[in-house]
Coordinates of C-alpha atoms in Angstrom, one line a residue:
X30 CA -67.8 11.5 24.4
X31 CA -66.0 13.7 21.9
X32 CA -63.0 15.5 23.3
X33 CA -62.5 19.1 23.0
X34 CA -60.5 21.9 24.7
X35 CA -61.8 20.6 28.2
X36 CA -60.0 17.3 27.9
X37 CA -61.4 13.8 27.0
X38 CA -60.3 11.5 24.2
X39 CA -59.6 13.2 20.9
X40 CA -61.1 11.9 17.7
X41 CA -59.2 10.6 14.8
X42 CA -57.0 13.2 13.0
X43 CA -58.1 14.4 9.7
X44 CA -56.1 14.1 6.7
X45 CA -54.7 17.1 4.7
X46 CA -57.8 17.1 2.6
X47 CA -60.1 17.7 5.6
X48 CA -61.8 14.5 5.2
X49 CA -62.0 11.9 8.1
X50 CA -60.0 8.6 7.2
X51 CA -62.4 5.7 6.3
X52 CA -63.3 3.6 9.2
X53 CA -61.9 6.4 11.7
X54 CA -58.6 4.9 11.3
X55 CA -55.2 6.6 10.5
X56 CA -54.1 5.8 7.0
X57 CA -51.0 3.5 7.1
X58 CA -47.8 5.6 6.3
X59 CA -46.4 4.9 2.8
X60 CA -42.9 3.4 3.0
X61 CA -40.4 6.0 2.0
X62 CA -38.6 5.4 -1.2
X63 CA -35.2 4.0 -0.7
X64 CA -32.4 6.6 -1.3
X65 CA -30.4 5.7 -4.2
X66 CA -27.2 4.0 -3.4
X67 CA -24.1 6.1 -4.2
X68 CA -22.1 4.8 -7.2
X69 CA -19.2 2.7 -6.5
X70 CA -16.0 4.7 -6.3
X71 CA -14.3 4.7 -9.7
X72 CA -11.3 2.4 -9.9
X73 CA -8.4 2.7 -12.4
X74 CA -7.8 -0.3 -14.9
X75 CA -6.2 -3.0 -12.9
X76 CA -4.7 -6.3 -14.1
X77 CA -6.2 -9.6 -12.9
X78 CA -5.7 -10.4 -9.1
X79 CA -6.2 -13.3 -6.9
X80 CA -5.8 -14.5 -3.3
X81 CA -2.6 -16.9 -2.9
X82 CA -2.0 -19.0 0.1
X83 CA 1.5 -18.8 1.4
X84 CA 1.9 -22.3 3.1
X85 CA 2.4 -21.7 6.9
X86 CA 2.2 -17.9 6.5
X87 CA -1.3 -16.9 5.5
X88 CA -3.0 -15.5 2.5
X89 CA -2.2 -12.6 0.5
X90 CA -3.7 -10.7 -2.6
X91 CA -1.5 -10.8 -5.7
X92 CA -1.7 -9.1 -9.1
X93 CA 0.1 -10.7 -12.1
X94 CA 0.7 -9.5 -15.6
X95 CA 2.6 -11.6 -18.2
X96 CA 5.2 -9.7 -20.2
X97 CA 7.0 -10.6 -23.5
X98 CA 8.3 -14.1 -23.8
X99 CA 11.6 -14.5 -21.9
X100 CA 11.0 -11.3 -20.0
X101 CA 12.5 -11.1 -16.4
X102 CA 10.1 -10.7 -13.5
X103 CA 9.8 -7.7 -11.3
X104 CA 8.0 -7.9 -8.0
X105 CA 6.6 -4.7 -6.7
X106 CA 6.7 -3.9 -3.0
X107 CA 4.5 -0.9 -1.9
X108 CA 5.1 1.6 0.8
X109 CA 3.9 2.0 4.4
X110 CA 0.0 2.4 4.8
X111 CA -0.6 1.8 1.0
X112 CA -1.5 -1.3 -1.0
X113 CA -0.1 -2.8 -4.1
X114 CA -2.7 -1.2 -6.2
X115 CA -2.6 2.4 -4.8
X116 CA 1.2 2.5 -5.0
X117 CA 1.6 1.0 -8.4
X118 CA -1.6 1.2 -10.3
X119 CA 0.0 3.8 -12.8
X120 CA 3.0 1.5 -13.2
X121 CA 1.4 -1.9 -14.1
X122 CA 0.9 -1.5 -17.9
X123 CA 4.0 0.4 -18.7
X124 CA 6.1 -2.2 -16.8
X125 CA 4.3 -5.1 -18.5
X126 CA 5.5 -4.0 -21.8
X127 CA 8.9 -5.3 -20.9
X128 CA 8.6 -7.3 -17.8
X129 CA 6.5 -9.9 -16.1
X130 CA 4.9 -8.1 -13.2
X131 CA 3.9 -9.3 -9.7
X132 CA 2.7 -7.1 -6.9
X133 CA 1.4 -8.1 -3.5
X134 CA -0.2 -6.5 -0.5
X135 CA 2.4 -6.6 2.2
X136 CA 1.3 -8.1 5.7
X137 CA -1.3 -6.0 7.5
X138 CA -1.8 -3.8 4.5
X139 CA -4.7 -4.1 1.9
X140 CA -5.6 -7.8 1.9
X141 CA -2.1 -9.0 2.8
X142 CA -1.3 -11.6 5.3
X143 CA -2.9 -11.2 8.6
X144 CA -1.3 -12.4 11.9
X145 CA -1.3 -11.7 15.5
X146 CA 2.5 -11.9 15.6
X147 CA 4.2 -8.6 15.8
X148 CA 4.9 -7.1 12.5
X149 CA 8.6 -7.4 11.2
X150 CA 10.1 -6.3 7.9
X151 CA 11.9 -9.7 8.0
X152 CA 8.7 -11.5 7.8
X153 CA 7.6 -9.3 4.8
X154 CA 10.8 -10.3 3.0
X155 CA 10.0 -14.0 3.7
X156 CA 6.6 -13.5 2.4
X157 CA 7.9 -12.4 -0.9
X158 CA 10.2 -15.5 -1.0
X159 CA 7.4 -17.8 -0.2
X160 CA 5.1 -16.2 -3.0
X161 CA 8.0 -16.6 -5.4
X162 CA 8.1 -20.5 -4.5
X163 CA 4.3 -20.7 -4.8
X164 CA 4.3 -19.0 -8.3
X165 CA 7.5 -20.8 -9.4
X166 CA 9.6 -17.8 -9.8
X167 CA 13.4 -18.6 -9.6
X168 CA 14.8 -15.3 -10.1
X169 CA 13.4 -11.7 -9.7
X170 CA 14.1 -8.0 -9.6
X171 CA 12.8 -6.6 -6.3
X172 CA 11.2 -3.1 -6.7
X173 CA 10.7 -1.4 -3.3
X174 CA 9.0 2.0 -2.7
X175 CA 9.4 3.7 0.6
X176 CA 8.9 0.8 3.2
X177 CA 9.3 -1.7 0.2
X178 CA 12.8 -0.4 0.0
X179 CA 13.8 -2.0 3.3
X180 CA 11.9 -5.2 2.4
X181 CA 13.6 -5.4 -1.0
X182 CA 17.0 -4.9 0.8
X183 CA 16.2 -7.6 3.3
X184 CA 15.0 -9.9 0.6
X185 CA 18.4 -9.7 -1.1
X186 CA 20.0 -10.3 2.4
X187 CA 18.0 -13.3 3.3
X188 CA 17.4 -14.8 0.0
X189 CA 20.2 -13.9 -2.3
X190 CA 19.8 -16.8 -4.8
X191 CA 16.3 -15.3 -5.6
X192 CA 17.3 -11.7 -6.2
X193 CA 18.7 -10.7 -9.5
X194 CA 18.6 -6.9 -8.9
X195 CA 17.1 -4.1 -7.0
X196 CA 15.1 -1.0 -7.8
X197 CA 14.8 1.1 -4.7
X198 CA 12.6 4.1 -4.8
X199 CA 11.9 7.0 -2.3
X200 CA 13.8 5.0 0.4
X201 CA 16.9 4.9 2.5
X202 CA 19.2 2.9 4.7
X203 CA 17.2 4.0 7.7
X204 CA 14.1 5.8 8.4
X205 CA 14.5 7.4 11.7
X206 CA 17.1 10.1 11.8
X207 CA 19.2 11.2 14.9
X208 CA 16.7 13.7 16.0
X209 CA 14.9 12.6 19.3
X210 CA 11.6 13.6 18.2
X211 CA 11.6 11.5 14.9
X212 CA 12.9 8.5 17.0
X213 CA 10.2 9.0 19.4
X214 CA 7.7 9.1 16.7
X215 CA 8.7 5.8 15.3
X216 CA 9.2 4.0 18.6
X217 CA 5.7 4.9 19.7
X218 CA 4.1 3.2 16.9
X219 CA 4.6 -0.3 18.2
X220 CA 2.6 0.4 21.5
X221 CA 0.0 2.3 19.5
X222 CA -0.4 -0.8 17.2
X223 CA -1.0 -3.1 20.2
X224 CA -3.7 -0.6 21.4
X225 CA -5.2 -0.3 18.0
X226 CA -5.7 -4.1 17.8
X227 CA -7.9 -3.8 20.9
X228 CA -9.9 -1.0 19.6
X229 CA -13.3 -1.8 18.1
X230 CA -13.3 -1.9 14.3
X231 CA -15.8 0.8 13.8
X232 CA -13.7 3.3 15.9
X233 CA -10.5 2.3 14.0
X234 CA -12.3 3.0 10.6
X235 CA -13.4 6.4 11.8
X236 CA -10.1 7.4 13.1
X237 CA -8.2 6.2 10.0
X238 CA -10.9 7.9 7.8
X239 CA -10.3 11.2 9.3
X240 CA -6.6 10.9 8.7
X241 CA -7.0 9.7 5.2
X242 CA -9.2 12.7 4.2
X243 CA -6.3 15.0 5.0
X244 CA -3.8 12.9 3.2
X245 CA -5.7 12.4 0.1
X246 CA -7.2 15.7 -0.3
X247 CA -6.8 16.5 -4.2
X248 CA -5.3 13.2 -5.0
X249 CA -6.5 11.5 -8.4
X250 CA -9.0 9.0 -7.7
X251 CA -9.4 10.2 -4.1
X252 CA -12.4 8.1 -3.0
X253 CA -10.9 4.9 -4.4
X254 CA -7.5 5.8 -2.8
X255 CA -9.3 6.1 0.6
X256 CA -11.0 2.8 0.2
X257 CA -7.6 1.2 -0.5
X258 CA -6.2 2.7 2.7
X259 CA -9.2 1.5 4.7
X260 CA -8.5 -2.3 3.7
X261 CA -5.5 -2.5 5.9
X262 CA -5.4 -3.5 9.6
X263 CA -4.5 -0.3 11.7
X264 CA -2.8 -2.1 14.4
X265 CA -0.4 -4.0 12.1
X266 CA 0.2 -0.8 10.1
X267 CA 1.1 1.2 13.2
X268 CA 3.5 -1.7 14.3
X269 CA 4.9 -1.5 10.7
X270 CA 5.9 2.2 11.4
X271 CA 7.7 1.1 14.6
X272 CA 9.6 -1.5 12.4
X273 CA 10.6 1.1 9.8
X274 CA 11.9 3.4 12.6
X275 CA 14.2 0.5 13.9
X276 CA 15.5 -0.6 10.4
X277 CA 19.1 0.2 9.7
X278 CA 21.0 -1.3 6.8
X279 CA 24.2 0.7 7.1
X280 CA 26.4 -2.1 8.2
X281 CA 25.6 -4.5 5.4
X282 CA 24.2 -2.6 2.4
X283 CA 27.5 -2.2 1.0
X284 CA 27.8 -5.7 0.3
X285 CA 24.9 -5.8 -2.2
X286 CA 26.4 -7.5 -5.3
X287 CA 23.5 -7.3 -7.8
X288 CA 22.7 -4.5 -10.3
X289 CA 20.8 -1.7 -8.2
X290 CA 19.0 1.5 -9.2
X291 CA 17.9 4.0 -6.9
X292 CA 15.0 6.5 -7.8
X293 CA 15.5 9.6 -5.8
X294 CA 12.4 11.5 -5.2
X295 CA 14.0 15.1 -5.4
X296 CA 11.5 17.2 -3.4
X297 CA 10.7 14.5 -0.8
X298 CA 9.5 15.9 2.4
X299 CA 9.4 12.6 4.4
X300 CA 12.6 10.9 3.3
X301 CA 15.3 13.7 2.4
X302 CA 17.0 13.3 -1.0
X303 CA 20.3 13.4 0.7
X304 CA 19.5 10.2 2.4
X305 CA 18.2 8.6 -0.7
X306 CA 21.5 9.6 -2.4
X307 CA 23.5 8.2 0.5
X308 CA 21.7 4.9 -0.2
X309 CA 22.8 5.0 -3.8
X310 CA 26.5 5.8 -3.0
X311 CA 26.7 3.0 -0.3
X312 CA 25.8 0.3 -3.0
X313 CA 28.8 -0.6 -5.3
X314 CA 27.9 0.5 -8.9
X315 CA 24.3 1.8 -8.1
X316 CA 22.7 4.0 -10.5
X317 CA 20.9 7.2 -9.0
X318 CA 17.9 8.3 -11.1
X319 CA 16.1 11.6 -9.9
X320 CA 12.5 12.4 -10.3
X321 CA 10.9 15.7 -9.6
X322 CA 8.4 15.2 -7.0
X323 CA 7.5 14.6 -3.3
X324 CA 7.1 11.2 -1.4
X325 CA 3.8 10.6 -3.2
X326 CA 5.0 11.2 -6.8
X327 CA 4.2 7.7 -7.9
X328 CA 0.4 8.5 -7.5
X329 CA 0.2 12.2 -7.7
X330 CA 2.5 12.7 -10.9
X331 CA 2.8 9.3 -12.5
X332 CA 3.8 10.8 -15.8
X333 CA 6.9 12.0 -14.1
X334 CA 7.6 8.8 -12.1
X335 CA 6.7 6.0 -14.3
X336 CA 9.0 6.6 -17.1
X337 CA 12.0 6.8 -14.6
X338 CA 10.8 3.7 -12.9
X339 CA 10.8 1.8 -16.2
X340 CA 14.3 3.2 -17.0
X341 CA 15.6 2.1 -13.6
X342 CA 14.2 -1.5 -14.1
X343 CA 15.4 -1.7 -17.6
X344 CA 19.0 -0.7 -16.4
X345 CA 18.9 -3.3 -13.7
X346 CA 17.7 -6.0 -16.1
X347 CA 20.5 -5.2 -18.6
X348 CA 23.0 -5.3 -15.7
X349 CA 21.6 -8.6 -14.7
X350 CA 22.1 -10.1 -18.2
X351 CA 25.7 -8.8 -18.2
X352 CA 26.4 -10.4 -14.8
X353 CA 25.0 -13.6 -16.0
X354 CA 27.4 -13.5 -19.1
X355 CA 30.3 -12.8 -16.8
X356 CA 29.3 -15.8 -14.5
X357 CA 29.0 -18.1 -17.4

């Protein structure tokens, strides 16, 4: 019985042409064309990289560039929440004209060492020493940016025979000031880090993505930079923030006995230039080199930052050679 307005079973639907489909059956739906995949985010030119096993510690990602024959080695230590590439990509090639360059992702950041142990800056310094042993590096100049500054300071303190010089950029002897709000911010990071490790990865990525979009708005290579941030472990990175808040080298930084340059980010809104200058004054014979820019000048204005960085490394390398002549 043909259905109509009074009920019953309705007949097959007509096609748009008005003709009934053959056999009284609905035509199978055509598969929708796949949406074109978005192009991969553009990345800057980068030197070769590889994963290196640090015996008893884990795996980390390392980039290496060979400099001129007999050149000293600089080991680049990136800042908090960043990666080696994000922090240093504008600096690789200019530095490699004068130095052998090694850069690693620090633990919990990028593709750095993963561990369920609580994050510590001391472990980061020991990771660098372990990497130097694996790569056969006997002496190095440690170049630290922001969080990399404390790691470089601790590397000198814990592995003095390895460190020929220090270049400390956008950093200080301590990160938490005497203001209660700032101390509370850093101290809360450890608990947040533990909670983040128990948070599902999808939720962590969404939360971190929202933060990164605000931080990177207008940055060069914005999409690529966001992907770099997203490779880290959020829980460990939060714990790293807590470790930064607890770091304090006031009592021992004056004992540094290797050539040291401090690159001062002159408009820094995170680490006040006064605190950076205080670090330079605390180290005997240290050279302070200002660069116009905020805390992210290494990425946001590399044409200003990189020449100052190269000058700082060159000054330290020259002092290193003079020191070797004096010791001979």
